[in-house]
XYZ file of C-alpha atoms in Angstrom:
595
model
C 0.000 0.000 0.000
C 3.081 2.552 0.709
C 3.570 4.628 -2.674
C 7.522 4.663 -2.171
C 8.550 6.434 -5.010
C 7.114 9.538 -3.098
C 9.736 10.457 -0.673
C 11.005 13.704 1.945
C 13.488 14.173 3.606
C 14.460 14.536 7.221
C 15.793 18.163 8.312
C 16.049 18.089 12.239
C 15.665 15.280 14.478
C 14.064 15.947 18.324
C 13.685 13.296 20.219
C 10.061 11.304 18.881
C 9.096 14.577 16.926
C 11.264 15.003 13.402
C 10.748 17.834 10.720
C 11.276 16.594 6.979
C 11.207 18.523 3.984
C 9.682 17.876 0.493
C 6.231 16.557 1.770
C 4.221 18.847 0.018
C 1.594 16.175 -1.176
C 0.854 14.423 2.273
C -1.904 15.586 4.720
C -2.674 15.803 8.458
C -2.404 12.523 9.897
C -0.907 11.094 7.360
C 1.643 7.502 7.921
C 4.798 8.347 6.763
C 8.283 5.425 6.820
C 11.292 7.518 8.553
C 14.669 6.436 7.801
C 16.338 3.223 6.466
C 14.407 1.118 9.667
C 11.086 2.528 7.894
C 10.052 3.794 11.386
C 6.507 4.383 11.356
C 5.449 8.191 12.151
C 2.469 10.554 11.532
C 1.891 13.656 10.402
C 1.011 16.104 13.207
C 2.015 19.475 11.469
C 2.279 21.238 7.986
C 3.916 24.095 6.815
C 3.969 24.528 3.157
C 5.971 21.612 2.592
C 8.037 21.204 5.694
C 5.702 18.840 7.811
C 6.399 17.698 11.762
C 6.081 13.764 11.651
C 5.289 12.438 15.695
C 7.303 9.079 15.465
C 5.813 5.939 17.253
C 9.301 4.181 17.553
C 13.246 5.043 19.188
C 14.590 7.706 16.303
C 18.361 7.063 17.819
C 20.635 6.800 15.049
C 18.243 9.240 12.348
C 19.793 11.948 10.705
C 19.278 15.109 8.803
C 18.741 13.941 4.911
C 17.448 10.735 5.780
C 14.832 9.867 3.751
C 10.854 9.515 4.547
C 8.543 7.354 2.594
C 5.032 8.506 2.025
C 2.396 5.963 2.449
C -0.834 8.527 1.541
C -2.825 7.186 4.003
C -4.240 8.391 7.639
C -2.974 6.064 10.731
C -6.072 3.193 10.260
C -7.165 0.199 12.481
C -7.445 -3.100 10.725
C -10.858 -4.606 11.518
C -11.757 -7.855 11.254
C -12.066 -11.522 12.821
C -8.909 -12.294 15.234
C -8.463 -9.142 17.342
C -10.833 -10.723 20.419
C -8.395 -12.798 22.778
C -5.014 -10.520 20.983
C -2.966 -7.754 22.492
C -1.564 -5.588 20.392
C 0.772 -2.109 20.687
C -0.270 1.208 20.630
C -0.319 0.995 16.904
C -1.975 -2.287 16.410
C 1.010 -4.442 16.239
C 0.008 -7.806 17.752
C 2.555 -8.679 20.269
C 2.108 -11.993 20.177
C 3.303 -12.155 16.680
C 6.079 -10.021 16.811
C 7.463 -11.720 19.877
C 7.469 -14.581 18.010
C 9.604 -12.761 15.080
C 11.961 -10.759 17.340
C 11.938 -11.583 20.794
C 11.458 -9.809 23.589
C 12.269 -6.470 21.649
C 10.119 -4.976 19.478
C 12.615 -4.495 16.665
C 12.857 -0.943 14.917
C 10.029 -0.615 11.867
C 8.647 -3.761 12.563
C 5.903 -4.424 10.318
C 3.511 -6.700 11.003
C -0.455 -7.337 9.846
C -2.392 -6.466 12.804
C -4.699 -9.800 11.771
C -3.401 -12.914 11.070
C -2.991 -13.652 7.036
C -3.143 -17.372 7.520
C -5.417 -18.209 9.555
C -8.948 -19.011 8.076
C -12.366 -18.433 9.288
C -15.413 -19.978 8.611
C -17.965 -17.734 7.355
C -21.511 -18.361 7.530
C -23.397 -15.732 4.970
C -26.949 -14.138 6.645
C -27.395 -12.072 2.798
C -28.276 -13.041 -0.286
C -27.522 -12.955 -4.090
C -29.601 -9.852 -4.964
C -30.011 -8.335 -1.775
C -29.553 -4.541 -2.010
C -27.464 -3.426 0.790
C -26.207 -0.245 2.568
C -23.367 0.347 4.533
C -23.464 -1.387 8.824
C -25.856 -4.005 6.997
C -24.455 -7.828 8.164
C -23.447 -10.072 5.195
C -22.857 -12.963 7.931
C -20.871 -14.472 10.493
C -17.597 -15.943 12.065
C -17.749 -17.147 15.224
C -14.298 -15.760 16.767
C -14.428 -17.135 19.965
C -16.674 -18.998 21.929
C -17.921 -16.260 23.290
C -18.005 -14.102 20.421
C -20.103 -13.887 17.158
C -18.226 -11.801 14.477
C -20.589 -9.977 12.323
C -18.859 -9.160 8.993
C -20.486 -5.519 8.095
C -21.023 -3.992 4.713
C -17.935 -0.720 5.531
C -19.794 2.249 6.607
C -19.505 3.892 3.068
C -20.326 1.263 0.918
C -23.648 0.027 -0.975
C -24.740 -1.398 -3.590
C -26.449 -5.098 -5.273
C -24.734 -8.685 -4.137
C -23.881 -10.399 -6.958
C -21.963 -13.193 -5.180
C -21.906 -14.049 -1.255
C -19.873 -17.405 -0.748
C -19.864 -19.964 2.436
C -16.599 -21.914 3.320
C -13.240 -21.222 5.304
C -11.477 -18.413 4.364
C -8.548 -15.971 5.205
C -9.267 -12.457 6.330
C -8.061 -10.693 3.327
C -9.999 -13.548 0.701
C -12.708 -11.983 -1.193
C -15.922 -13.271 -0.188
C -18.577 -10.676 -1.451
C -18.586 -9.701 -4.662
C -21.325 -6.123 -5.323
C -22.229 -4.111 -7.430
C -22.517 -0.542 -6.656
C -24.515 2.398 -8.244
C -22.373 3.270 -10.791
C -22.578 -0.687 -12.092
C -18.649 -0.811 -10.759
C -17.937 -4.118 -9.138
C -16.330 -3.907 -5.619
C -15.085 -7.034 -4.534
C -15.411 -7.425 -0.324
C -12.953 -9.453 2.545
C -13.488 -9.853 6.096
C -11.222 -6.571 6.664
C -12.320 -3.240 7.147
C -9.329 -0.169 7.499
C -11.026 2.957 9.341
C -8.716 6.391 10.483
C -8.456 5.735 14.305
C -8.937 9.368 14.632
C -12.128 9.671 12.984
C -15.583 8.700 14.817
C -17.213 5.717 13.196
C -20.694 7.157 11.715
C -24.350 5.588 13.888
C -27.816 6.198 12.935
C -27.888 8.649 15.903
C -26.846 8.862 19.245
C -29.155 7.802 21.715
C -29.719 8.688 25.361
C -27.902 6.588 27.917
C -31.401 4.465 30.318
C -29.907 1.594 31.310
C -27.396 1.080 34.103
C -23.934 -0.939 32.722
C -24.477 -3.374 35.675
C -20.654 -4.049 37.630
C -20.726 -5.900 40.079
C -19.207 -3.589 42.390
C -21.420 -2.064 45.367
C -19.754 1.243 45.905
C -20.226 1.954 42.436
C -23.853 0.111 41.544
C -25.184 1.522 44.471
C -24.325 5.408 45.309
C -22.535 6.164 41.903
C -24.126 4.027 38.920
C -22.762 4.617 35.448
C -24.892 4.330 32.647
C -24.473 1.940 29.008
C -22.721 4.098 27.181
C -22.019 6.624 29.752
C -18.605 7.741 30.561
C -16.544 7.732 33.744
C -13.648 9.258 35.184
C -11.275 7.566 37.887
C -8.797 10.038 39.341
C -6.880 9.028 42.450
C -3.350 9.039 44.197
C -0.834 6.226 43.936
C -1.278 3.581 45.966
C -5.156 4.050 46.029
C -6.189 1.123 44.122
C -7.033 2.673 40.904
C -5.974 -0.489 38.488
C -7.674 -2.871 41.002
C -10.807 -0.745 40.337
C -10.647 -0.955 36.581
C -9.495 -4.346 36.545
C -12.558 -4.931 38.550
C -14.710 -3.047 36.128
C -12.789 -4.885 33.575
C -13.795 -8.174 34.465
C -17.106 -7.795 35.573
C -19.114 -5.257 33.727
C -22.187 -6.043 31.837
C -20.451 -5.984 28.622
C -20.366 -8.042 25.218
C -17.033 -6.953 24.948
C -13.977 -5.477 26.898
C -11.125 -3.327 25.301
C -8.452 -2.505 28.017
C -5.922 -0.058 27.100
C -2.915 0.252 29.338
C -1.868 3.612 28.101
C 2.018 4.143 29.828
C 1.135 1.462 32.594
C 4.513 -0.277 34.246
C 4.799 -3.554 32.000
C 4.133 -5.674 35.248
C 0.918 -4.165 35.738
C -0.125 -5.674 31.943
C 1.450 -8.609 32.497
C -0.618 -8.988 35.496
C -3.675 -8.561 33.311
C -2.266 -10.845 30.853
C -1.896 -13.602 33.871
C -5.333 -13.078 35.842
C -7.956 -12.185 32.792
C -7.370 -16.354 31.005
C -7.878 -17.615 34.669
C -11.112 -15.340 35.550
C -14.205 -17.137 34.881
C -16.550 -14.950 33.048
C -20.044 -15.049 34.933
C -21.971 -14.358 31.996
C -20.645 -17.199 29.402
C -19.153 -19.513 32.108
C -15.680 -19.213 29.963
C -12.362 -17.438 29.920
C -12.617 -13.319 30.092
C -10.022 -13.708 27.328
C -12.660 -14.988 25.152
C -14.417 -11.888 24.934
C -11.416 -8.921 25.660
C -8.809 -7.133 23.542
C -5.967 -5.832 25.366
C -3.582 -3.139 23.857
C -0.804 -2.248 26.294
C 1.178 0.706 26.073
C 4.142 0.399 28.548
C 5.639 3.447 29.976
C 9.224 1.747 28.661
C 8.073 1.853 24.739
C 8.240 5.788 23.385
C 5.979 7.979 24.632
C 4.395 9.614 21.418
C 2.886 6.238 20.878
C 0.831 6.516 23.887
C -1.444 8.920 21.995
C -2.283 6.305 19.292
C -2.927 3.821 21.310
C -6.421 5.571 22.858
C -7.330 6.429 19.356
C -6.513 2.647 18.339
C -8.852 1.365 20.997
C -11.688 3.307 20.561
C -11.638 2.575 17.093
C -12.115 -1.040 17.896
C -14.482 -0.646 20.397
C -16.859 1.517 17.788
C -16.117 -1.357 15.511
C -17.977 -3.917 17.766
C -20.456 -1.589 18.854
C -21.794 -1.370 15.138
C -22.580 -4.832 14.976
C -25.296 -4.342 18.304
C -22.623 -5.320 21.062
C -22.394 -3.512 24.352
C -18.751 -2.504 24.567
C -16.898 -1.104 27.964
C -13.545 0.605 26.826
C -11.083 0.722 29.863
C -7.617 3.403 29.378
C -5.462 3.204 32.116
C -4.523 6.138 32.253
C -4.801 9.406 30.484
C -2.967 11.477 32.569
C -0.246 9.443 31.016
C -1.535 9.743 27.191
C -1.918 13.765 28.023
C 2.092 13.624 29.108
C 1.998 12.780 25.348
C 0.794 15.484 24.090
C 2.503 17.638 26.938
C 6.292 16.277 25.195
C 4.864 16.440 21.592
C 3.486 20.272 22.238
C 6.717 21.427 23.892
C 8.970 19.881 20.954
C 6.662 21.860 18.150
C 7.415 25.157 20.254
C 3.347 25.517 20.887
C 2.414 28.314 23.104
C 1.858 26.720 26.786
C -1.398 26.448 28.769
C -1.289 25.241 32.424
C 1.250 23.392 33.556
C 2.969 23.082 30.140
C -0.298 20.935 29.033
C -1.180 22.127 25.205
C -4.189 24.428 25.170
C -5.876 22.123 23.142
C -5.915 19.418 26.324
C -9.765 19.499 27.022
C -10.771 19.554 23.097
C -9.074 16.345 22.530
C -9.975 14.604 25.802
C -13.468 15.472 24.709
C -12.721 13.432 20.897
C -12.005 10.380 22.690
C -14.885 10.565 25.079
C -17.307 11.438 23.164
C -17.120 8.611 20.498
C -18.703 6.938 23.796
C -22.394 6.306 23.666
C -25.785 4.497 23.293
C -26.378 4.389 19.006
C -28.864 2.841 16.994
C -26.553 1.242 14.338
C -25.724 1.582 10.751
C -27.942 -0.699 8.463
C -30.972 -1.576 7.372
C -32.369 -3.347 10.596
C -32.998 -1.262 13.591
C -30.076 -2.390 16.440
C -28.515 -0.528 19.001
C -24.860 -0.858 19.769
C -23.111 1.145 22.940
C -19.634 2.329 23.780
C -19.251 2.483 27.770
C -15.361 4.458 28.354
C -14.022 4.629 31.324
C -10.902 6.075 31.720
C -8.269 7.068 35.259
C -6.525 9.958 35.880
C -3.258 9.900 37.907
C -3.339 13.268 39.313
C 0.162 14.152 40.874
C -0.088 13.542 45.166
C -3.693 13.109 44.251
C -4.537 16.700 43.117
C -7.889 16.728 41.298
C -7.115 20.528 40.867
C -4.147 19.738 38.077
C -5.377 20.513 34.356
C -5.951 16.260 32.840
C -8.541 16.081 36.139
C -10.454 19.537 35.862
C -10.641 18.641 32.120
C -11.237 15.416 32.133
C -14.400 16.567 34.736
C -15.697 19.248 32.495
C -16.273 16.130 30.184
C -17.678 12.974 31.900
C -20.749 12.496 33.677
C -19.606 10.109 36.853
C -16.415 10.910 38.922
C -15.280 7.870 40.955
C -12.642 9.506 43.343
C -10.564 7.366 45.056
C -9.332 8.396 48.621
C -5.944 8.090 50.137
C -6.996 8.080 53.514
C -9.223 5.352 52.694
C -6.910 3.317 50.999
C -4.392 3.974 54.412
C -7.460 2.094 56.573
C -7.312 -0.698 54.055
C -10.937 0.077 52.869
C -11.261 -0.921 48.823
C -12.462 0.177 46.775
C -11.454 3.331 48.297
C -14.490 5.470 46.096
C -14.959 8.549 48.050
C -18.747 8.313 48.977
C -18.564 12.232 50.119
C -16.647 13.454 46.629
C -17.971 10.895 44.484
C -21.420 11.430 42.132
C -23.599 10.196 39.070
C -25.205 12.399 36.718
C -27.228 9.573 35.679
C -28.682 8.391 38.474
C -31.512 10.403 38.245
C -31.912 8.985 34.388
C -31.688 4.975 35.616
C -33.881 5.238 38.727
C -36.589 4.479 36.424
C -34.927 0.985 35.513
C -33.888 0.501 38.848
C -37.474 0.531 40.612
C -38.555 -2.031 37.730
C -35.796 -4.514 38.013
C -34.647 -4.254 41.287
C -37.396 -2.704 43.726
C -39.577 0.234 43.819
C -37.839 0.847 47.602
C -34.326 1.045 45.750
C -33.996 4.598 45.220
C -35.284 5.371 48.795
C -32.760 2.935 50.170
C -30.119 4.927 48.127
C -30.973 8.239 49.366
C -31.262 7.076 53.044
C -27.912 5.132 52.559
C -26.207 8.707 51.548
C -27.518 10.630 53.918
C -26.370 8.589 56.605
C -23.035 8.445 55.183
C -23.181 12.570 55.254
C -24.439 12.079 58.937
C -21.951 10.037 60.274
C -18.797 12.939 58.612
C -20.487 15.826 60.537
C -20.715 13.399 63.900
C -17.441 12.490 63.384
C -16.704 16.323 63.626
C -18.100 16.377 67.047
C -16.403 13.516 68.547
C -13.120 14.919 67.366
C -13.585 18.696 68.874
C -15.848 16.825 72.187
C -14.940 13.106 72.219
C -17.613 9.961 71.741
C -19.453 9.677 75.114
C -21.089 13.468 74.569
C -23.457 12.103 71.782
C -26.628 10.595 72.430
C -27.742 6.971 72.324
C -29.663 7.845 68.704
C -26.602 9.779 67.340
C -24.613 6.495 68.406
C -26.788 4.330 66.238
C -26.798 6.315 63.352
C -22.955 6.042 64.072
C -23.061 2.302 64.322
C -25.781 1.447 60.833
C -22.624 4.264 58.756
C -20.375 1.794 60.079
C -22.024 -0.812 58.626
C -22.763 0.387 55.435
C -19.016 0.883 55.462
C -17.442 -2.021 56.504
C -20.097 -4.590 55.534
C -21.355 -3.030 52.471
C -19.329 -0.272 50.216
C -16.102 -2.312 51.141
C -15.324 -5.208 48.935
C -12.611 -7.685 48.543
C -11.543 -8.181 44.801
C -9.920 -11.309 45.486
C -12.751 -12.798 47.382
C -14.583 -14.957 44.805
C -17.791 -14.405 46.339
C -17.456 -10.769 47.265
C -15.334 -10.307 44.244
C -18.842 -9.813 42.156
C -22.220 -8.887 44.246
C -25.987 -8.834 41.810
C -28.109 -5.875 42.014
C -31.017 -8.742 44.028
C -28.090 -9.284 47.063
C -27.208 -5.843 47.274
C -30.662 -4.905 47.435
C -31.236 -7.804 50.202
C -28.090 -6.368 52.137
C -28.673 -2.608 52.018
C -32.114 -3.942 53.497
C -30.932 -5.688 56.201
C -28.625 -2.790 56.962
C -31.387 0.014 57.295
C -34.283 -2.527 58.911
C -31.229 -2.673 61.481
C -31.150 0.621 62.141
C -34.817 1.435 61.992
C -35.474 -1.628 64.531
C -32.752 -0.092 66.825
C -34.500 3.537 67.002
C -37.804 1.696 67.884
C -35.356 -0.395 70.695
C -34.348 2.733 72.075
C -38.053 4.716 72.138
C -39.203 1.783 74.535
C -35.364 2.083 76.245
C -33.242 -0.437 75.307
C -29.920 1.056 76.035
C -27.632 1.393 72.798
C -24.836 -0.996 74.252
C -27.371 -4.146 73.833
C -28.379 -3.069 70.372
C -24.693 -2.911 69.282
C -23.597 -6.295 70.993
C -26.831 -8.006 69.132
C -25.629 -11.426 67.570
C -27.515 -10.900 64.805
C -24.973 -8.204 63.636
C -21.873 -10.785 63.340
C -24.470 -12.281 60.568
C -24.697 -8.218 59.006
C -21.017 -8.680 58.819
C -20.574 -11.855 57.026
C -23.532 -11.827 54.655
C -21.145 -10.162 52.043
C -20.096 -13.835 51.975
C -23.037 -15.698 51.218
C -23.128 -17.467 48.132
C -25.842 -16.501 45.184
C -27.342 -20.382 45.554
C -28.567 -19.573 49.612
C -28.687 -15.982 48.991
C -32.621 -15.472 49.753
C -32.541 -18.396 52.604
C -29.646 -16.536 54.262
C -30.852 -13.324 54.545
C -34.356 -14.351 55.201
C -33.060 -15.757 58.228
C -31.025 -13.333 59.149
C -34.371 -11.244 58.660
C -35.985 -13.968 61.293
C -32.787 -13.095 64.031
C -33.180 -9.864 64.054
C -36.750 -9.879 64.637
C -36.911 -12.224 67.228
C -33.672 -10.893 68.670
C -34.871 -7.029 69.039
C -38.377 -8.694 70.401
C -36.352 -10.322 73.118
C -34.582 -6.673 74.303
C -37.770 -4.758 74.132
C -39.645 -7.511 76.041
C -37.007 -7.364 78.456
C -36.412 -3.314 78.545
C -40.298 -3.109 79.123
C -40.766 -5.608 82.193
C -37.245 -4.000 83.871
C -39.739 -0.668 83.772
């Protein structure tokens, strides 16, 4: 595809950003080949015909004259059958492939399909020989993995009449469709479709977000729910438990499909997604989370203008899935890290600074890559709906929201997880800041929520946050005044926060039953939690003193039903319902014959 009779030449050298000369006929974006290695670069700058090339790969050892080779063509994903259960670079390389070619070293210009050439795929057609089609409509299938059904799509800008649709095992790149388009041209079509990662794929329209992305996790399903095809922000401190979060998320969201980008993560924190994600049992297929995620990891040791691609690369994919009716959750980890990208890159072109050296241009292209997120009715004649869920974390310096890549990042999302250090110090995970923490769509879902969980949910969820804000402006008076000046009723409130903290919001991600909790137990816990509390006001009217309620067996059982297994869930906490009945009956008995 590279037209290399076209050439420029190279006439400074800065680190990943070099200037060349004689590219008058390439655009923005463009791919260019730098240098004897045929590094691969892009075009990020043009002036008349001196253009600023952002290389993906080490430029030691380039010089001024040497040559660049013009490929005419915008940095493009390669989308097709054999990307699920693969990890690629920033740039789409599969490692796997490439480690089996060179080692444990990416070698210099590598060039490598991003899909495998060989392998073939058995395709099962759904159209017909005559059909008139338009572009998103589904020829037919491959099943990928699994877990996965491939839908091979009609490209977005495409249509016409099939002439030929064949059945059989084939590679990616063998022709398979043969139409004719309007013009009476015939177009012959493969399993592979090329799109410009930094262009949005085109949807029917954009619809708005109803329906909670279900995770799993309680903190988050309960007090700060993000919606299918919502997007969410992550900013914390090191140390805070921000990948265990979106590892979490990772594994566990309601999703057809999982992209994870480590975006300048340490290499052992991908490898430790590469080790735990084959082993994790996926709850909703019973199989291997591999079977259903694409990983592209970034490492903080490979060069850091390639970070920048590799969000653009995965959201490309994720788009790509989500036109064929999947629910997709796209995971980057992190973009503080993908913004120190564009921090280097902006400094090297000389660019006029904005805060903290970050290009002034930071929040415009945070907002590209989040909003290609979304709920969409698809391309194509039928009438399905597709979503993009993104997620992305922040590493904000000692924790500073106030730093430019969080305040921007804000401006932008509609659910702000903040993790806490202080509650990561007490060993309480996920350490989501209940009292800095919030949902723009909860008021959208609570709808959903009443008819699939219970019409008391949303009540529950108010009363659960307002004793949370409770128990921080007690804990203000027993700092200034100490414990003993508060009443008996301030000491229960006190007490139920407790165990809302303890027993509910905190959650052990290596636990395999607490790991993952369903909307029906938390519902059944936050219950048991609040009919607690309630019971123990009514104790107290009739004067039980507060030191019985709080010794009550019957909490031990609060404490451990994060434990209980899905298969007793409603026998458990029935009984546990039974207990506490009988066991506050037994104190107010008791507190009215001592009268």
């Amino acid at each position: 595809m590279e037209n290399t009779e076209k050439t420029g030449k190279v006439v400074k050298v800065s680190g990943p950003l070099i200037t060349a000369s004689g590219m008058a006929d390439v655009h923005m974006y463009d791919v260019v080949r730098v240098g004897r290695d045929r590094l691969i670069g892009e075009i990020i700058e043009l002036r008349g015909d001196v253009a600023s090339i952002q290389v993906y790969e080490d430029t030691a050892g380039i010089g001024a004259g040497a040559p660049v080779y013009l490929t005419g063509m915008p940095l493009s994903a390669e989308l097709g059958p054999g990307m699920v259960e693969s990890m690629f670079d920033g740039i789409e390389r599969p490692l796997g492939e490439l480690y089996s070619l060179y080692g444990d070293r990416i070698h210099r210009g590598a060039s490598v399909p991003s899909l495998d050439r060989k392998k073939k795929w058995h395709f099962t057609p759904c159209a017909k020989v005559g059909e008139n089609v338009i572009g998103g409509d589904i020829l037919g299938t491959v099943q990928e993995t699994e877990a996965v059904l491939h839908k091979i799509m009609v490209p977005p800008d495409v249509k016409g009449t099939i002439l030929n649709i064949r059945e059989g095992d084939f590679t990616v790149d063998t022709p398979i469709v043969k139409l004719m388009d309007e013009n009476g041209s015939e177009k012959d079509l493969d399993m592979i479709q090329y799109w410009p990662v930094r262009r949005g794929r085109p949807c029917k329209e954009k619809l708005s977000p109803d329906e909670p992305m279900v995770t799993g996790q309680r903190n988050v399903d309960t007090l700060f729910p993000i919606a299918r095809g919502g997007v969410a922000a992550i900013p914390g401190p090191f140390g805070s438990g921000k990948t265990v979060v979106q590892h979490q998320l990772a594994k566990w969201a309601d999703a057809d499909i999982v992209i994870y980008i480590g975006c300048g993560e340490r290499g052992n924190e991908m490898t430790d997604v590469m080790n735990e994600f084959p082993e994790i049992i996926d709850p909703k297929t019973g199989l291997s989370l591999m079977k259903r995620t694409v990983l592209i990891a970034n490492t903080s040791d490979m060069p850091v203008a390639a970070r920048e691609a590799s969000i653009y690369t995965g959201i490309t994919i994720a788009e790509y899935f989500r036109d064929m009716g999947y629910k997709v959750a796209i995971i980057a980890d992190s973009t503080s890290r993908w913004a120190e990208a564009l921090r280097e890159m902006s400094g090297r072109l000389e660019e006029m600074p904005g805060e903290e050296g970050y290009p002034a241009y930071l929040s415009s292209r945070l907002a590209e890559f989040y909003e290609r997120a979304g709920y969409v009715r698809c391309l194509g004649s039928d009438d399905r709906e597709g979503a993009v869920t993104a997620i992305g974390a922040v590493s904000p310096p000692g924790g500073d929201t106030s730093e430019p890549v969080s305040q921007a990042t804000l401006r932008i999302v509609k659910v702000f997880w903040g993790l806490s250090s202080e509650l990561a110090y007490k060993r309480h995970f996920p350490a989501i800041d209940w009292l800095k923490s919030y949902s723009l769509y909860e008021p959208k879902l609570r709808e959903h929520y009443v008819k699939e969980i219970s019409p008391e949910w949303p009540g529950l969820v108010a009363k659960t946050k307002a004793m949370l804000q409770e128990e921080a402006d007690l804990n203000e008076i027993v700092q200034l005044v100490g414990i003993d000046s508060l009443g008996a009723g301030d000491r229960l409130t006190l007490a139920a926060a407790q165990m809302i903290r303890e027993d509910y919001l905190q959650q052990d991600a290596l636990d395999p039953t607490d790991s993952y909790t369903t909307p029906r137990k938390m519902y059944l816990m936050l219950t048991a939690i609040h009919n607690w509390y309630e019971a123990g006001k009514n104790a107290l009217e009739v004067g039980v003193p507060f030191e019985q309620i709080e010794k009550m067996p019957v909490c031990e059982k609060i404490a451990r039903m994060k434990y209980t297994d899905e298969s007793v869930r409603e026998e458990t906490f029935s009984q546990i319902g039974a207990d506490m009945d009988a066991q506050f009956t037994a104190l107010m008995e008791e507190a009215v014959t001592d009268e």
